[in-house]
């Protein structure tokens, strides 16, 4: 880079990597993609992308292939990272970096790759991490803030999990979000009154086409990061550059706290307070065993600070690789996070048989039923859940908890061969409107899978879908909780596919 070279462009970049499958195994870059964007017109000026051959092709496991579709054969003839290091350095060094979850994931992978070849890593003069920025500014209406969710919200198509496609989608998402926020800031009393609209808040019906099931395959989502803070400049109102800048020394600073400290019409602190109150009231509800169910009390979950995870099937879990660690929560305390091979995970289980349908026995403070249903658990799933129970309970006790532990697998005395588990369907609330926070799909006998949309919160309508004997494919998180002397793991459904065969 020459002394007078203009480095004002924003570089949006993304890396695709292998997925670690054993303790201590790192990531290997399989693809690098980037576009240079004019900061004033937001037009693409130049692009670069290439597959990358890792030093060890055996790192590309079936799990890794399911993440991004990149196979060992595809990269066998590709250049190594050492071969492209100069090009990557020239693209990145001294420019503003941008991407979705780059500061936690992509930036770390770039530094690791340069360290592995004993070369100096590039440094940004500022960074825009769209995950944190958009979560703070736009997250009230875009769900989990994954790139796939944002793209679906704006009708931009499906995320391919390929580097160049993803960075271009990232730029388009930022354009759309900035436009919506600009319009809402112009007429806040009119346009923001109903701006957080549930994707389920329309009449339940068949969708016009097949619903995209991104996430139904194993994937690694880069969803929780730290980003750089904004420095006051004359261009601070630019839809992109106003989001974040480096400081005068070129270092990348934390934007999360600085943005939270600023009072504006999109501050999420009030929403956070409401969520915390909901969590506490949910945990306080003491559900005693019912005649037809062996379940213990239903306590609230607290989502871990990190939502970057892999999705695994029970048979893919290596029991010795299950571990738990303390992570900071959104509310200043510490939560327990389950990990597999050092990475947070969710479970995907197919053909779970519903034992007991939707429970409506207990209610929250607003009078809404706490939705959950009981499924039979296979030996492999029981083995995984029991192992998770063991590591979380040990860490809980070691951390000073004296709460009563409630096992996640329900075993009724005399019926040990028929264990069950309870899946929870969380409820989200916006103002007076409640909706299901779980994505619910239906698989027809033809094999077609379509998303079910609901016009209102109706436990009876939902119960008609989850009748005893029905088979369900479930994607769910394992969320440890500890509140009012009750502790355990809550299985929270993220996506459910009901089999109508």
PDB file of N, CA, C and O in Angstrom, residues 317-352:
ATOM      1  N   UNK A 317     -23.182 -36.658  18.390  1.00  0.00           N
ATOM      2  CA  UNK A 317     -22.600 -36.140  19.620  1.00  0.00           C
ATOM      3  C   UNK A 317     -21.589 -37.139  20.178  1.00  0.00           C
ATOM      4  O   UNK A 317     -21.883 -38.325  20.341  1.00  0.00           O
ATOM      5  N   UNK A 318     -20.396 -36.638  20.463  1.00  0.00           N
ATOM      6  CA  UNK A 318     -19.391 -37.415  21.186  1.00  0.00           C
ATOM      7  C   UNK A 318     -19.509 -37.046  22.662  1.00  0.00           C
ATOM      8  O   UNK A 318     -19.209 -35.911  23.049  1.00  0.00           O
ATOM      9  N   UNK A 319     -19.974 -37.981  23.475  1.00  0.00           N
ATOM     10  CA  UNK A 319     -20.284 -37.682  24.877  1.00  0.00           C
ATOM     11  C   UNK A 319     -19.102 -37.051  25.625  1.00  0.00           C
ATOM     12  O   UNK A 319     -19.286 -36.053  26.350  1.00  0.00           O
ATOM     13  N   UNK A 320     -17.856 -37.565  25.480  1.00  0.00           N
ATOM     14  CA  UNK A 320     -16.738 -36.920  26.196  1.00  0.00           C
ATOM     15  C   UNK A 320     -16.483 -35.481  25.746  1.00  0.00           C
ATOM     16  O   UNK A 320     -15.791 -34.736  26.443  1.00  0.00           O
ATOM     17  N   UNK A 321     -17.032 -35.090  24.570  1.00  0.00           N
ATOM     18  CA  UNK A 321     -16.812 -33.735  24.065  1.00  0.00           C
ATOM     19  C   UNK A 321     -17.826 -32.733  24.599  1.00  0.00           C
ATOM     20  O   UNK A 321     -17.740 -31.546  24.300  1.00  0.00           O
ATOM     21  N   UNK A 322     -18.811 -33.207  25.376  1.00  0.00           N
ATOM     22  CA  UNK A 322     -19.794 -32.298  25.960  1.00  0.00           C
ATOM     23  C   UNK A 322     -19.187 -31.612  27.184  1.00  0.00           C
ATOM     24  O   UNK A 322     -18.615 -32.257  28.054  1.00  0.00           O
ATOM     25  N   UNK A 323     -19.303 -30.317  27.221  1.00  0.00           N
ATOM     26  CA  UNK A 323     -18.756 -29.538  28.334  1.00  0.00           C
ATOM     27  C   UNK A 323     -19.690 -28.362  28.593  1.00  0.00           C
ATOM     28  O   UNK A 323     -20.600 -28.080  27.817  1.00  0.00           O
ATOM     29  N   UNK A 324     -19.459 -27.678  29.687  1.00  0.00           N
ATOM     30  CA  UNK A 324     -20.245 -26.492  30.026  1.00  0.00           C
ATOM     31  C   UNK A 324     -19.314 -25.428  30.574  1.00  0.00           C
ATOM     32  O   UNK A 324     -18.287 -25.737  31.192  1.00  0.00           O
ATOM     33  N   UNK A 325     -19.660 -24.185  30.335  1.00  0.00           N
ATOM     34  CA  UNK A 325     -18.838 -23.080  30.832  1.00  0.00           C
ATOM     35  C   UNK A 325     -19.734 -21.923  31.228  1.00  0.00           C
ATOM     36  O   UNK A 325     -20.888 -21.824  30.794  1.00  0.00           O
ATOM     37  N   UNK A 326     -19.196 -21.049  32.052  1.00  0.00           N
ATOM     38  CA  UNK A 326     -19.908 -19.843  32.467  1.00  0.00           C
ATOM     39  C   UNK A 326     -19.689 -18.754  31.431  1.00  0.00           C
ATOM     40  O   UNK A 326     -18.565 -18.515  30.984  1.00  0.00           O
ATOM     41  N   UNK A 327     -20.766 -18.097  31.026  1.00  0.00           N
ATOM     42  CA  UNK A 327     -20.679 -17.008  30.056  1.00  0.00           C
ATOM     43  C   UNK A 327     -21.448 -15.816  30.601  1.00  0.00           C
ATOM     44  O   UNK A 327     -22.415 -15.976  31.350  1.00  0.00           O
ATOM     45  N   UNK A 328     -21.048 -14.598  30.246  1.00  0.00           N
ATOM     46  CA  UNK A 328     -21.778 -13.415  30.724  1.00  0.00           C
ATOM     47  C   UNK A 328     -23.146 -13.351  30.071  1.00  0.00           C
ATOM     48  O   UNK A 328     -23.308 -13.670  28.893  1.00  0.00           O
ATOM     49  N   UNK A 329     -24.146 -12.944  30.842  1.00  0.00           N
ATOM     50  CA  UNK A 329     -25.498 -12.812  30.305  1.00  0.00           C
ATOM     51  C   UNK A 329     -25.739 -11.374  29.875  1.00  0.00           C
ATOM     52  O   UNK A 329     -24.930 -10.478  30.121  1.00  0.00           O
ATOM     53  N   UNK A 330     -26.884 -11.165  29.231  1.00  0.00           N
ATOM     54  CA  UNK A 330     -27.245  -9.821  28.798  1.00  0.00           C
ATOM     55  C   UNK A 330     -27.558  -8.908  29.969  1.00  0.00           C
ATOM     56  O   UNK A 330     -27.653  -7.710  29.813  1.00  0.00           O
ATOM     57  N   UNK A 331     -27.731  -9.473  31.149  1.00  0.00           N
ATOM     58  CA  UNK A 331     -28.168  -8.679  32.292  1.00  0.00           C
ATOM     59  C   UNK A 331     -27.082  -8.546  33.358  1.00  0.00           C
ATOM     60  O   UNK A 331     -27.356  -8.221  34.496  1.00  0.00           O
ATOM     61  N   UNK A 332     -25.825  -8.842  32.986  1.00  0.00           N
ATOM     62  CA  UNK A 332     -24.706  -8.593  33.890  1.00  0.00           C
ATOM     63  C   UNK A 332     -24.296  -9.764  34.742  1.00  0.00           C
ATOM     64  O   UNK A 332     -23.242  -9.723  35.362  1.00  0.00           O
ATOM     65  N   UNK A 333     -25.102 -10.810  34.827  1.00  0.00           N
ATOM     66  CA  UNK A 333     -24.745 -11.977  35.622  1.00  0.00           C
ATOM     67  C   UNK A 333     -24.063 -13.005  34.725  1.00  0.00           C
ATOM     68  O   UNK A 333     -23.664 -12.701  33.607  1.00  0.00           O
ATOM     69  N   UNK A 334     -23.925 -14.236  35.219  1.00  0.00           N
ATOM     70  CA  UNK A 334     -23.322 -15.295  34.429  1.00  0.00           C
ATOM     71  C   UNK A 334     -24.312 -16.444  34.254  1.00  0.00           C
ATOM     72  O   UNK A 334     -25.042 -16.805  35.174  1.00  0.00           O
ATOM     73  N   UNK A 335     -24.335 -16.997  33.058  1.00  0.00           N
ATOM     74  CA  UNK A 335     -25.159 -18.151  32.762  1.00  0.00           C
ATOM     75  C   UNK A 335     -24.270 -19.331  32.409  1.00  0.00           C
ATOM     76  O   UNK A 335     -23.074 -19.168  32.143  1.00  0.00           O
ATOM     77  N   UNK A 336     -24.861 -20.503  32.385  1.00  0.00           N
ATOM     78  CA  UNK A 336     -24.136 -21.697  31.974  1.00  0.00           C
ATOM     79  C   UNK A 336     -24.484 -22.001  30.521  1.00  0.00           C
ATOM     80  O   UNK A 336     -25.654 -21.990  30.139  1.00  0.00           O
ATOM     81  N   UNK A 337     -23.464 -22.276  29.729  1.00  0.00           N
ATOM     82  CA  UNK A 337     -23.641 -22.589  28.313  1.00  0.00           C
ATOM     83  C   UNK A 337     -23.096 -23.982  28.037  1.00  0.00           C
ATOM     84  O   UNK A 337     -21.968 -24.305  28.404  1.00  0.00           O
ATOM     85  N   UNK A 338     -23.892 -24.807  27.378  1.00  0.00           N
ATOM     86  CA  UNK A 338     -23.448 -26.129  26.965  1.00  0.00           C
ATOM     87  C   UNK A 338     -22.657 -26.042  25.677  1.00  0.00           C
ATOM     88  O   UNK A 338     -22.992 -25.249  24.780  1.00  0.00           O
ATOM     89  N   UNK A 339     -21.621 -26.865  25.547  1.00  0.00           N
ATOM     90  CA  UNK A 339     -20.766 -26.853  24.366  1.00  0.00           C
ATOM     91  C   UNK A 339     -20.434 -28.282  23.948  1.00  0.00           C
ATOM     92  O   UNK A 339     -20.410 -29.196  24.777  1.00  0.00           O
ATOM     93  N   UNK A 340     -20.182 -28.429  22.673  1.00  0.00           N
ATOM     94  CA  UNK A 340     -19.692 -29.697  22.129  1.00  0.00           C
ATOM     95  C   UNK A 340     -18.426 -29.396  21.350  1.00  0.00           C
ATOM     96  O   UNK A 340     -18.430 -28.581  20.436  1.00  0.00           O
ATOM     97  N   UNK A 341     -17.333 -30.008  21.746  1.00  0.00           N
ATOM     98  CA  UNK A 341     -16.021 -29.731  21.145  1.00  0.00           C
ATOM     99  C   UNK A 341     -15.704 -28.248  21.219  1.00  0.00           C
ATOM    100  O   UNK A 341     -15.127 -27.665  20.298  1.00  0.00           O
ATOM    101  N   UNK A 342     -16.111 -27.617  22.318  1.00  0.00           N
ATOM    102  CA  UNK A 342     -15.797 -26.209  22.535  1.00  0.00           C
ATOM    103  C   UNK A 342     -16.715 -25.242  21.826  1.00  0.00           C
ATOM    104  O   UNK A 342     -16.479 -24.039  21.838  1.00  0.00           O
ATOM    105  N   UNK A 343     -17.788 -25.740  21.200  1.00  0.00           N
ATOM    106  CA  UNK A 343     -18.671 -24.859  20.435  1.00  0.00           C
ATOM    107  C   UNK A 343     -20.104 -25.055  20.899  1.00  0.00           C
ATOM    108  O   UNK A 343     -20.565 -26.197  21.040  1.00  0.00           O
ATOM    109  N   UNK A 344     -20.877 -23.971  21.149  1.00  0.00           N
ATOM    110  CA  UNK A 344     -22.282 -24.107  21.530  1.00  0.00           C
ATOM    111  C   UNK A 344     -23.054 -24.881  20.467  1.00  0.00           C
ATOM    112  O   UNK A 344     -22.760 -24.781  19.276  1.00  0.00           O
ATOM    113  N   UNK A 345     -24.061 -25.628  20.888  1.00  0.00           N
ATOM    114  CA  UNK A 345     -24.782 -26.453  19.927  1.00  0.00           C
ATOM    115  C   UNK A 345     -26.269 -26.507  20.243  1.00  0.00           C
ATOM    116  O   UNK A 345     -26.710 -26.222  21.352  1.00  0.00           O
ATOM    117  N   UNK A 346     -27.033 -26.860  19.218  1.00  0.00           N
ATOM    118  CA  UNK A 346     -28.436 -27.197  19.363  1.00  0.00           C
ATOM    119  C   UNK A 346     -28.624 -28.613  18.832  1.00  0.00           C
ATOM    120  O   UNK A 346     -27.759 -29.146  18.132  1.00  0.00           O
ATOM    121  N   UNK A 347     -29.746 -29.222  19.150  1.00  0.00           N
ATOM    122  CA  UNK A 347     -30.017 -30.583  18.723  1.00  0.00           C
ATOM    123  C   UNK A 347     -31.094 -30.611  17.648  1.00  0.00           C
ATOM    124  O   UNK A 347     -32.041 -29.815  17.667  1.00  0.00           O
ATOM    125  N   UNK A 348     -30.921 -31.538  16.718  1.00  0.00           N
ATOM    126  CA  UNK A 348     -31.923 -31.809  15.697  1.00  0.00           C
ATOM    127  C   UNK A 348     -32.329 -33.269  15.842  1.00  0.00           C
ATOM    128  O   UNK A 348     -31.512 -34.174  15.683  1.00  0.00           O
ATOM    129  N   UNK A 349     -33.581 -33.503  16.170  1.00  0.00           N
ATOM    130  CA  UNK A 349     -34.092 -34.862  16.347  1.00  0.00           C
ATOM    131  C   UNK A 349     -35.253 -35.096  15.390  1.00  0.00           C
ATOM    132  O   UNK A 349     -36.177 -34.274  15.308  1.00  0.00           O
ATOM    133  N   UNK A 350     -35.199 -36.190  14.667  1.00  0.00           N
ATOM    134  CA  UNK A 350     -36.255 -36.520  13.723  1.00  0.00           C
ATOM    135  C   UNK A 350     -37.202 -37.553  14.326  1.00  0.00           C
ATOM    136  O   UNK A 350     -36.817 -38.368  15.163  1.00  0.00           O
ATOM    137  N   UNK A 351     -38.448 -37.495  13.870  1.00  0.00           N
ATOM    138  CA  UNK A 351     -39.471 -38.494  14.231  1.00  0.00           C
ATOM    139  C   UNK A 351     -39.628 -38.678  15.732  1.00  0.00           C
ATOM    140  O   UNK A 351     -39.665 -39.801  16.243  1.00  0.00           O
ATOM    141  N   UNK A 352     -39.718 -37.570  16.455  1.00  0.00           N
ATOM    142  CA  UNK A 352     -40.046 -37.642  17.875  1.00  0.00           C
ATOM    143  C   UNK A 352     -41.556 -37.877  17.999  1.00  0.00           C
ATOM    144  O   UNK A 352     -42.363 -37.139  17.425  1.00  0.00           O
TER     145      UNK A 352
END
